[in-house]
Coordinates of C-alpha atoms and ligand atoms in Angstrom, one line a residue:
X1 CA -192.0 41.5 -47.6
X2 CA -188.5 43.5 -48.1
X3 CA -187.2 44.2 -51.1
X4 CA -184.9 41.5 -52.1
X5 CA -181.8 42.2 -54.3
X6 CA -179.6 39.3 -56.3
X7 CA -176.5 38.8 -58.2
X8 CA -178.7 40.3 -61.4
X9 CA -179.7 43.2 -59.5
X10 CA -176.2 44.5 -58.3
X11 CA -173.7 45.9 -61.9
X12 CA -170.2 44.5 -60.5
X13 CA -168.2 47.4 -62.6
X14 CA -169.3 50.4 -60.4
X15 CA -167.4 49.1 -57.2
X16 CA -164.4 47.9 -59.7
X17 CA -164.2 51.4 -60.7
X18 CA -164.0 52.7 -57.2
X19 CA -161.1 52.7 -54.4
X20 CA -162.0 50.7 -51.4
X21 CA -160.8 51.3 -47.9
X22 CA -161.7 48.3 -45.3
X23 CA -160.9 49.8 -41.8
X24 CA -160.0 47.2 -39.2
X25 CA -159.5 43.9 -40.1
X26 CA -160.7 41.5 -37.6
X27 CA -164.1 39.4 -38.0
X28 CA -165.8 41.2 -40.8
X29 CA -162.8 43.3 -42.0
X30 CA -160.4 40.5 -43.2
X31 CA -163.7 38.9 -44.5
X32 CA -164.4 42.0 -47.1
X33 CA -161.0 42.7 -48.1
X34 CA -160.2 40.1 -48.9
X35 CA -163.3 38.8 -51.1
X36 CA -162.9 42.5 -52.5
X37 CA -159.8 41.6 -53.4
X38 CA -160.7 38.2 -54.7
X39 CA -163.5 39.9 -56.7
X40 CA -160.9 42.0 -58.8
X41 CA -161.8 45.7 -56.3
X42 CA -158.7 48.1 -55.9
X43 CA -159.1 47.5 -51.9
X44 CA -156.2 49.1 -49.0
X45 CA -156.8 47.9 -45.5
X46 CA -156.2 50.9 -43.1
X47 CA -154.5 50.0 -39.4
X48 CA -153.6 51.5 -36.8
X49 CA -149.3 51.9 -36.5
X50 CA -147.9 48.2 -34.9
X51 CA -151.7 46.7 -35.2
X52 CA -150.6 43.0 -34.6
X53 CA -153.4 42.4 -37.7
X54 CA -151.3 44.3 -40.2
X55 CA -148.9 41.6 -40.6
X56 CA -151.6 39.3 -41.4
X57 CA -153.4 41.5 -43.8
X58 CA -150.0 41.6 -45.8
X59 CA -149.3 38.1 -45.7
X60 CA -152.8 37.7 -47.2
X61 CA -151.4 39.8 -50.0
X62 CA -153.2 43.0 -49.0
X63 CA -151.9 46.1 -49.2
X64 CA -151.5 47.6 -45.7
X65 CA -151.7 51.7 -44.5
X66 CA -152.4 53.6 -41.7
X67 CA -156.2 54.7 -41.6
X68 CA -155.7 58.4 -42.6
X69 CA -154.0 57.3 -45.6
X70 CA -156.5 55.1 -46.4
X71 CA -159.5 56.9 -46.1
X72 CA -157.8 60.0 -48.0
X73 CA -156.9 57.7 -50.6
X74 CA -160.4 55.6 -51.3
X75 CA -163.7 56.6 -52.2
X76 CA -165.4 54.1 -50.4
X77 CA -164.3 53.5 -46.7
X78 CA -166.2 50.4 -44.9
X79 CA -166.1 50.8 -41.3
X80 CA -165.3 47.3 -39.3
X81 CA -164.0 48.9 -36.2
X82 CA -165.7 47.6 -33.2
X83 CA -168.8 50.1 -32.4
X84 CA -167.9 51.6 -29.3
X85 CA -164.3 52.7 -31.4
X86 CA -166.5 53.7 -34.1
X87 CA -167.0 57.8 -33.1
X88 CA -163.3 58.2 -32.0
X89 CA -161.8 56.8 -35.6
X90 CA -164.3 59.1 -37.4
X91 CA -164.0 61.7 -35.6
X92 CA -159.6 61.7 -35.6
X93 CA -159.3 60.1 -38.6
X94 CA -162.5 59.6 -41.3
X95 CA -164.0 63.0 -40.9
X96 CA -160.7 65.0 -41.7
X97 CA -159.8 62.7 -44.7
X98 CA -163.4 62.5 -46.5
X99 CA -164.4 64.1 -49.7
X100 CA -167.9 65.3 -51.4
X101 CA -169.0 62.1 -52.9
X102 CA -167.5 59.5 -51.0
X103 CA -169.4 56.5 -49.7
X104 CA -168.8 55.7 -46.0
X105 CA -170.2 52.3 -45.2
X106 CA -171.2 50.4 -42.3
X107 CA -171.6 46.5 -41.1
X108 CA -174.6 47.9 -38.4
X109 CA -176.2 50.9 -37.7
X110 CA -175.7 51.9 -34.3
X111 CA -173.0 54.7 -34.7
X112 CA -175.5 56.4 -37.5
X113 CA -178.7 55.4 -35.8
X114 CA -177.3 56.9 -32.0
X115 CA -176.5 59.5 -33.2
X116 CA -172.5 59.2 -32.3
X117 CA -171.2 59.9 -35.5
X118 CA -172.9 62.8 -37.9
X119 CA -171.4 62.7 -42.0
X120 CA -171.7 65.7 -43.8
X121 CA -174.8 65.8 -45.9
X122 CA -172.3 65.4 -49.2
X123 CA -171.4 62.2 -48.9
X124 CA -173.1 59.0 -49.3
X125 CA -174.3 56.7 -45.9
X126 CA -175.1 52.9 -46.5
X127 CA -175.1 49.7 -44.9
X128 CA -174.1 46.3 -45.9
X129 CA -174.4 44.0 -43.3
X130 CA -173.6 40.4 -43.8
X131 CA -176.1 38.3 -41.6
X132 CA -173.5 36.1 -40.4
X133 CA -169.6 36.4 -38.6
X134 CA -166.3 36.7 -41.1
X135 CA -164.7 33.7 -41.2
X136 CA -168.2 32.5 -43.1
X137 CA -168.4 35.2 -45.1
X138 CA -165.2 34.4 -46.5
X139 CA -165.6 31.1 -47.0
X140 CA -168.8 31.0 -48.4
X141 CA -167.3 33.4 -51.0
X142 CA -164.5 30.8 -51.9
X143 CA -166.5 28.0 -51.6
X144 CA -168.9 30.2 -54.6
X145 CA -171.7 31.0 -52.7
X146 CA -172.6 33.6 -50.1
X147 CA -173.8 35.2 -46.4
X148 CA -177.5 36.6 -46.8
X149 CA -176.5 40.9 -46.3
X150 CA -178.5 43.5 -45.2
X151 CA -178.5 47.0 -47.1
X152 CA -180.1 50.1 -46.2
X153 CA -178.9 54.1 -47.5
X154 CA -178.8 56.4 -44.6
X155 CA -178.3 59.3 -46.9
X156 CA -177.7 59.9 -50.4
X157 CA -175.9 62.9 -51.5
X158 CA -175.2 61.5 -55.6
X159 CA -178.3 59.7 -56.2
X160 CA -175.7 56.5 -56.4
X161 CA -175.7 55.4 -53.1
X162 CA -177.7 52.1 -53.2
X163 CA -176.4 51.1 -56.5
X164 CA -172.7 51.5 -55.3
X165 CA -173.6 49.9 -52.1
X166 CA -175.0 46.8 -53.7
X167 CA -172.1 46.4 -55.8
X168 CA -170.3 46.2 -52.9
X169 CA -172.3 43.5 -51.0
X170 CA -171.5 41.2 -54.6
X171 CA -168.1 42.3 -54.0
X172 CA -168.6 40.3 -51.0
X173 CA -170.5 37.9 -52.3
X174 CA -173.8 39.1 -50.5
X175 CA -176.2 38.9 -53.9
X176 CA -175.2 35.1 -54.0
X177 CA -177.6 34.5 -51.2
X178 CA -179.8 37.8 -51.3
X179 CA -179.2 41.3 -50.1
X180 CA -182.1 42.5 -47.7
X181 CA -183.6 46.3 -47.6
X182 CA -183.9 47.8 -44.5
X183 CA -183.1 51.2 -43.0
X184 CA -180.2 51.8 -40.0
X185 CA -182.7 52.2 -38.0
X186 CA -184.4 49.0 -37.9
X187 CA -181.4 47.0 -37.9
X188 CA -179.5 48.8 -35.3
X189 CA -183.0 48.3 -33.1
X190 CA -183.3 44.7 -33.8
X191 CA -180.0 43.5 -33.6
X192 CA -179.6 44.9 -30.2
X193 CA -182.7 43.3 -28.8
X194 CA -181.6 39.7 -30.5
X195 CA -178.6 40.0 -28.3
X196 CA -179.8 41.1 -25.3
X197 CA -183.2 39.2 -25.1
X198 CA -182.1 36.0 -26.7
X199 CA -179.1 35.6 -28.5
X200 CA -176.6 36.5 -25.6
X201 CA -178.5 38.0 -22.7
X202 CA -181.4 35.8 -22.6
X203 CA -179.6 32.3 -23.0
X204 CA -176.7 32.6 -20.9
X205 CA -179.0 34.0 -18.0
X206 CA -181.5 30.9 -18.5
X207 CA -177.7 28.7 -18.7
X208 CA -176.7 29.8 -15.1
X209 CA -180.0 29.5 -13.6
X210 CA -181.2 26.0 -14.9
X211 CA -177.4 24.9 -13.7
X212 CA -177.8 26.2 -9.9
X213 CA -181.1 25.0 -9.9
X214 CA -180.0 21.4 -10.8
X215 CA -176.8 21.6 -8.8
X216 CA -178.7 22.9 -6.0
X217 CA -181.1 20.0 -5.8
X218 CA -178.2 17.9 -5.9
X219 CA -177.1 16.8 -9.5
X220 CA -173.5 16.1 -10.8
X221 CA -173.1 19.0 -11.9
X222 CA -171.5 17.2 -15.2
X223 CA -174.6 16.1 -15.7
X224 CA -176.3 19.4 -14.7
X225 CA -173.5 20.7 -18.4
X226 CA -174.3 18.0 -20.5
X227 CA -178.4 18.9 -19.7
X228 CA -178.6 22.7 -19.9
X229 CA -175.1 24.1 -21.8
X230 CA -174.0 21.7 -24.2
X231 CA -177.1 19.9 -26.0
X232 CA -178.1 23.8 -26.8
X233 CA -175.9 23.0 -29.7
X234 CA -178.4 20.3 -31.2
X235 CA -181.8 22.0 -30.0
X236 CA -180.1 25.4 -31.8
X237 CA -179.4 23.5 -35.0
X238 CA -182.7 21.7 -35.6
X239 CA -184.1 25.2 -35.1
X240 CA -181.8 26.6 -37.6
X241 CA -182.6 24.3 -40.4
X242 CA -186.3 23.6 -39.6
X243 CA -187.9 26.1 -37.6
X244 CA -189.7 25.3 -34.1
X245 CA -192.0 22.6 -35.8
X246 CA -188.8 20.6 -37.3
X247 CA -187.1 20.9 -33.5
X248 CA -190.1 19.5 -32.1
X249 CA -190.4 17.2 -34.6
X250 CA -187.7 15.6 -34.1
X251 CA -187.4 15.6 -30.1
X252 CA -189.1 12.9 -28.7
X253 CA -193.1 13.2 -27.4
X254 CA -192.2 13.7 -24.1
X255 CA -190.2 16.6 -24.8
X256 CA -192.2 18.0 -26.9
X257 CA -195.0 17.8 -24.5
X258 CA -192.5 19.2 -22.0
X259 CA -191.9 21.9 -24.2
X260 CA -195.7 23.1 -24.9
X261 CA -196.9 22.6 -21.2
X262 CA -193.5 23.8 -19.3
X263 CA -191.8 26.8 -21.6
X264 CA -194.6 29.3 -21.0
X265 CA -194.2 28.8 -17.3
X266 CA -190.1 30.1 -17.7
X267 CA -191.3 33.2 -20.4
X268 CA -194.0 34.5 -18.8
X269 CA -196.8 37.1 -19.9
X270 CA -194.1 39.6 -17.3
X271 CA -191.0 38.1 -19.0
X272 CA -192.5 39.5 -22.4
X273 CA -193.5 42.6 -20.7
X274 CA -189.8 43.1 -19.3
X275 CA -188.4 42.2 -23.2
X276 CA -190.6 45.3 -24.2
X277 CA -189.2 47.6 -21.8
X278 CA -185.7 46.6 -23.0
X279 CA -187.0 47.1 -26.6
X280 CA -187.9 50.8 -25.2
X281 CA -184.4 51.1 -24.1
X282 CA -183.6 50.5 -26.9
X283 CA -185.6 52.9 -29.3
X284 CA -185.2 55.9 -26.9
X285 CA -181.4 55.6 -27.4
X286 CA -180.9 54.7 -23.5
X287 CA -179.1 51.8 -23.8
X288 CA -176.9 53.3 -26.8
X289 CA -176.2 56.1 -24.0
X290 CA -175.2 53.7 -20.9
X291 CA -173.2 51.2 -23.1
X292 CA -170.8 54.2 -24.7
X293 CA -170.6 56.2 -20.8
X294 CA -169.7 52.5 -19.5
X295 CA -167.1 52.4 -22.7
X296 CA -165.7 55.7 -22.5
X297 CA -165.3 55.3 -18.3
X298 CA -162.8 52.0 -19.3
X299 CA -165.8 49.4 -19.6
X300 CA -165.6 49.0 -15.5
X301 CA -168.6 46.8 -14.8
X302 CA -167.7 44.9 -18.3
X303 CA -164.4 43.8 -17.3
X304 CA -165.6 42.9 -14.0
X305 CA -168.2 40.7 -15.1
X306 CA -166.0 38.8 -17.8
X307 CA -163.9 38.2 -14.9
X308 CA -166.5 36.9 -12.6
X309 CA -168.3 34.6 -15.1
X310 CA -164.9 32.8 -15.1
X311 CA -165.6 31.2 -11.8
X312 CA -169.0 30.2 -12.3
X313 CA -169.5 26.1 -11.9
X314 CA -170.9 26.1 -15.0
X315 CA -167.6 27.4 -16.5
X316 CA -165.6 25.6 -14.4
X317 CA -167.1 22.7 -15.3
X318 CA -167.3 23.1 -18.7
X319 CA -163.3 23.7 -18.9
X320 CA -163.2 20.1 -17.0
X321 CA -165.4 18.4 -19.3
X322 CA -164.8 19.7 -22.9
X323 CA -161.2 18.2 -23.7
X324 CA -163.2 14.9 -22.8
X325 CA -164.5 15.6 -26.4
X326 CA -162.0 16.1 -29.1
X327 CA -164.2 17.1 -31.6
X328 CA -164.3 20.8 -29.4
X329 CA -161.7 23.2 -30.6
X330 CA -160.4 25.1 -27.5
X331 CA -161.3 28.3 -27.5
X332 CA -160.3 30.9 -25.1
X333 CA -161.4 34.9 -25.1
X334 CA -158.8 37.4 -25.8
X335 CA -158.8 39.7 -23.2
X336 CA -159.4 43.4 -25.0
X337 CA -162.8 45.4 -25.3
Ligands
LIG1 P1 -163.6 42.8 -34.5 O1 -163.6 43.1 -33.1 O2 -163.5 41.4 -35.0 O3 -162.5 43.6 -35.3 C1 -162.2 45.0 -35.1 C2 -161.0 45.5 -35.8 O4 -160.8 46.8 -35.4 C3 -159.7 44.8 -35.5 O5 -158.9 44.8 -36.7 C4 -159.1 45.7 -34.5 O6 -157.7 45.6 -34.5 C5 -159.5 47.0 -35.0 N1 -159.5 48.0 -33.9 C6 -159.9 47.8 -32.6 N2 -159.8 49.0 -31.9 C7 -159.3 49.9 -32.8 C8 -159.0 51.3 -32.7 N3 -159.1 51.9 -31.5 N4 -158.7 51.9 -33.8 C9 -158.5 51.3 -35.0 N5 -158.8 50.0 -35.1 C10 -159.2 49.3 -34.0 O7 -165.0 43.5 -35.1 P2 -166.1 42.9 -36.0 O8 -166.9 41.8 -35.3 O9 -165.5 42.6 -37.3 O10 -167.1 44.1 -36.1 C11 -166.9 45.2 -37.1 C12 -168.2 45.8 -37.4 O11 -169.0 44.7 -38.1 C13 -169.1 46.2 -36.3 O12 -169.8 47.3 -36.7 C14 -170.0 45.0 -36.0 O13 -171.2 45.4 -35.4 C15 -170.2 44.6 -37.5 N6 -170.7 43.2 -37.7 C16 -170.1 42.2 -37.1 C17 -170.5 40.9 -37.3 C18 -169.8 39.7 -36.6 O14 -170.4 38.6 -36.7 N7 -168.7 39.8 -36.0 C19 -171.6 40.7 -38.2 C20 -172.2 41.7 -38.8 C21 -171.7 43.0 -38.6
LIG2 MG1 -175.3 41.2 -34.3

């Protein structure tokens, strides 16, 4: 078992008596500044000049400078860029403006763990990593409870790095639920195989290929949506609350004699053997290397692919079907990387 940390564990004074800087403020970012805020912290969120989120950082009664500024002015500086950003901003921006004894913070490890950006050995590295996306983290927080965090100390240069760290995630409202320990290392590495393997990767591959193969043999292919996109949702929430036993508890017999007989026929012994090669991509730093060179070369096969997905059936379908069911919010991808 990790070590576990709760709201008795973390001494709330030691991030009140610091000076916060949230750079970025889009999922996470407008999460933590603003429970910061709400949690009595001196917090500044740092944007960019004309970042269309600095209007709604203000209007959220935060106060609003450019990222220099901010990270020269606080002695904490959480960075919620996006990742591939992440080296650039420190680089320009964090690296000039930090002083002996600050604490630079991360939401996930892989800038620190790839290698991509390199503090000097007198400040302090940590982690807190909420286990869930912003808008939950904050309102969890107002609602009085909290998102489970992750916490780990990459380096600590004043011996204080932990404790300030884990006055930050109840700050945030992280020791509500329970702050994990783990290292930068371990959490980059398994985040990144969740994604690829299942979370993203391994569903949306097993979407597209269930839907041609229905729509192939010649099924509707609004049936072929309802069967293999959109009752995910209810398999994905029994699984949430109850595990694998409560989901196939409460399918019916036949599917869950379905389930035992058919799944290991889709992941096979060489699918398991292919999710351990990716899992060495991902250890040797490979994939860190290919995703930042496809990044750095304007994100090419990226912005073809988020194009191409577009005109998949099973997108095109979807888009037919879901304002059938009011209950949907429409949602529609900004087009940025
Ligand atoms: P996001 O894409 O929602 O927001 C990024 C913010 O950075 C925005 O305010 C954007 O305007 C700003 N930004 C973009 N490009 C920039 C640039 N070139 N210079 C300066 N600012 C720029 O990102 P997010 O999902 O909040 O992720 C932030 C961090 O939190 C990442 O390290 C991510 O891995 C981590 N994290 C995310 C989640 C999640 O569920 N979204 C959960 C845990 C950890
Ligand atoms: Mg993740």
């Amino acid at each position: 078992m990790p070590t576990m940390y709760y709201e008795g564990d973390a001494d709330p004074a030691l991030i009140a008596r610091r000076r916060v800087a949230i750079l970025g403020f889009g999922s996470q970012g407008h999460a933590h500044a603003m429970n910061l805020k709400d949690s009595g912290v001196d917090v500044v969120v740092g944007l960019r000049d004309g970042s269309p989120r600095a209007a709604r950082a203000a209007e959220a009664g935060l106060k609003v400078v450019d990222p220099a500024t901010a990270v020269d002015w606080a002695d904490v500086i959480m960075v919620l860029v996006p990742d591939q950003v992440q080296p650039e901003l420190y680089e320009d921006v964090i690296a000039p403006n930090l002083n002996p004894g600050d604490l630079l913070l991360f939401a996930h490890g892989f800038s620190i763990r790839f290698g991509y950006i390199t503090p000097p050995p007198d400040v302090d590295v940590a982690m807190i990593a909420p286990k869930g996306p912003g808008h939950l983290v904050r309102r969890q927080y107002v609602e009085g409870s909290g998102v489970p965090a992750l916490i780990a100390v990459h380096q600590d240069a004043t011996g204080n790095a932990k404790a300030v760290a884990l006055s930050y995630a109840h700050g945030i409202g992280g020791t509500r639920a329970g702050v994990i320990e783990t290292t930068f290392s371990d959490e980059a590495e398994t985040d990144l195989f969740g994604e690829q393997v299942i979370l993203c990767g391994g569903i949306d591959s097993m979407i597209r290929a269930a839907f041609e193969t229905l729509t192939e043999a010649g099924y509707a292919e609004e049936m072929a949506y309802f069967e293999v996109l959109h009752e995910l949702k209810l398999i994905v929430d029994l699984l949430y609350e109850g595990g694998i036993s409560w989901m196939r508890h409460s399918v019916s017999d036949t599917a869950e004699y379905g389930d035992i007989t058919r799944g290991p026929r889709i992941v096979t012994d060489e699918t398991k053997a292919e999710m351990r090669r990716i899992l060495d991509e991902i250890q040797t730093g490979a994939f860190a290397r290919e995703w930042m060179d496809e990044y750095r070369a304007g994100a090419p096969n990226l912005l073809a692919a988020r194009a191409a997905v577009t005109e998949h059936p099973v997108e095109r379908v979807g888009r037919e079907l879901r304002p059938m069911m009011p209950f949907l919010v429409e949602k529609v991808p900004a087009d940025d990387v």
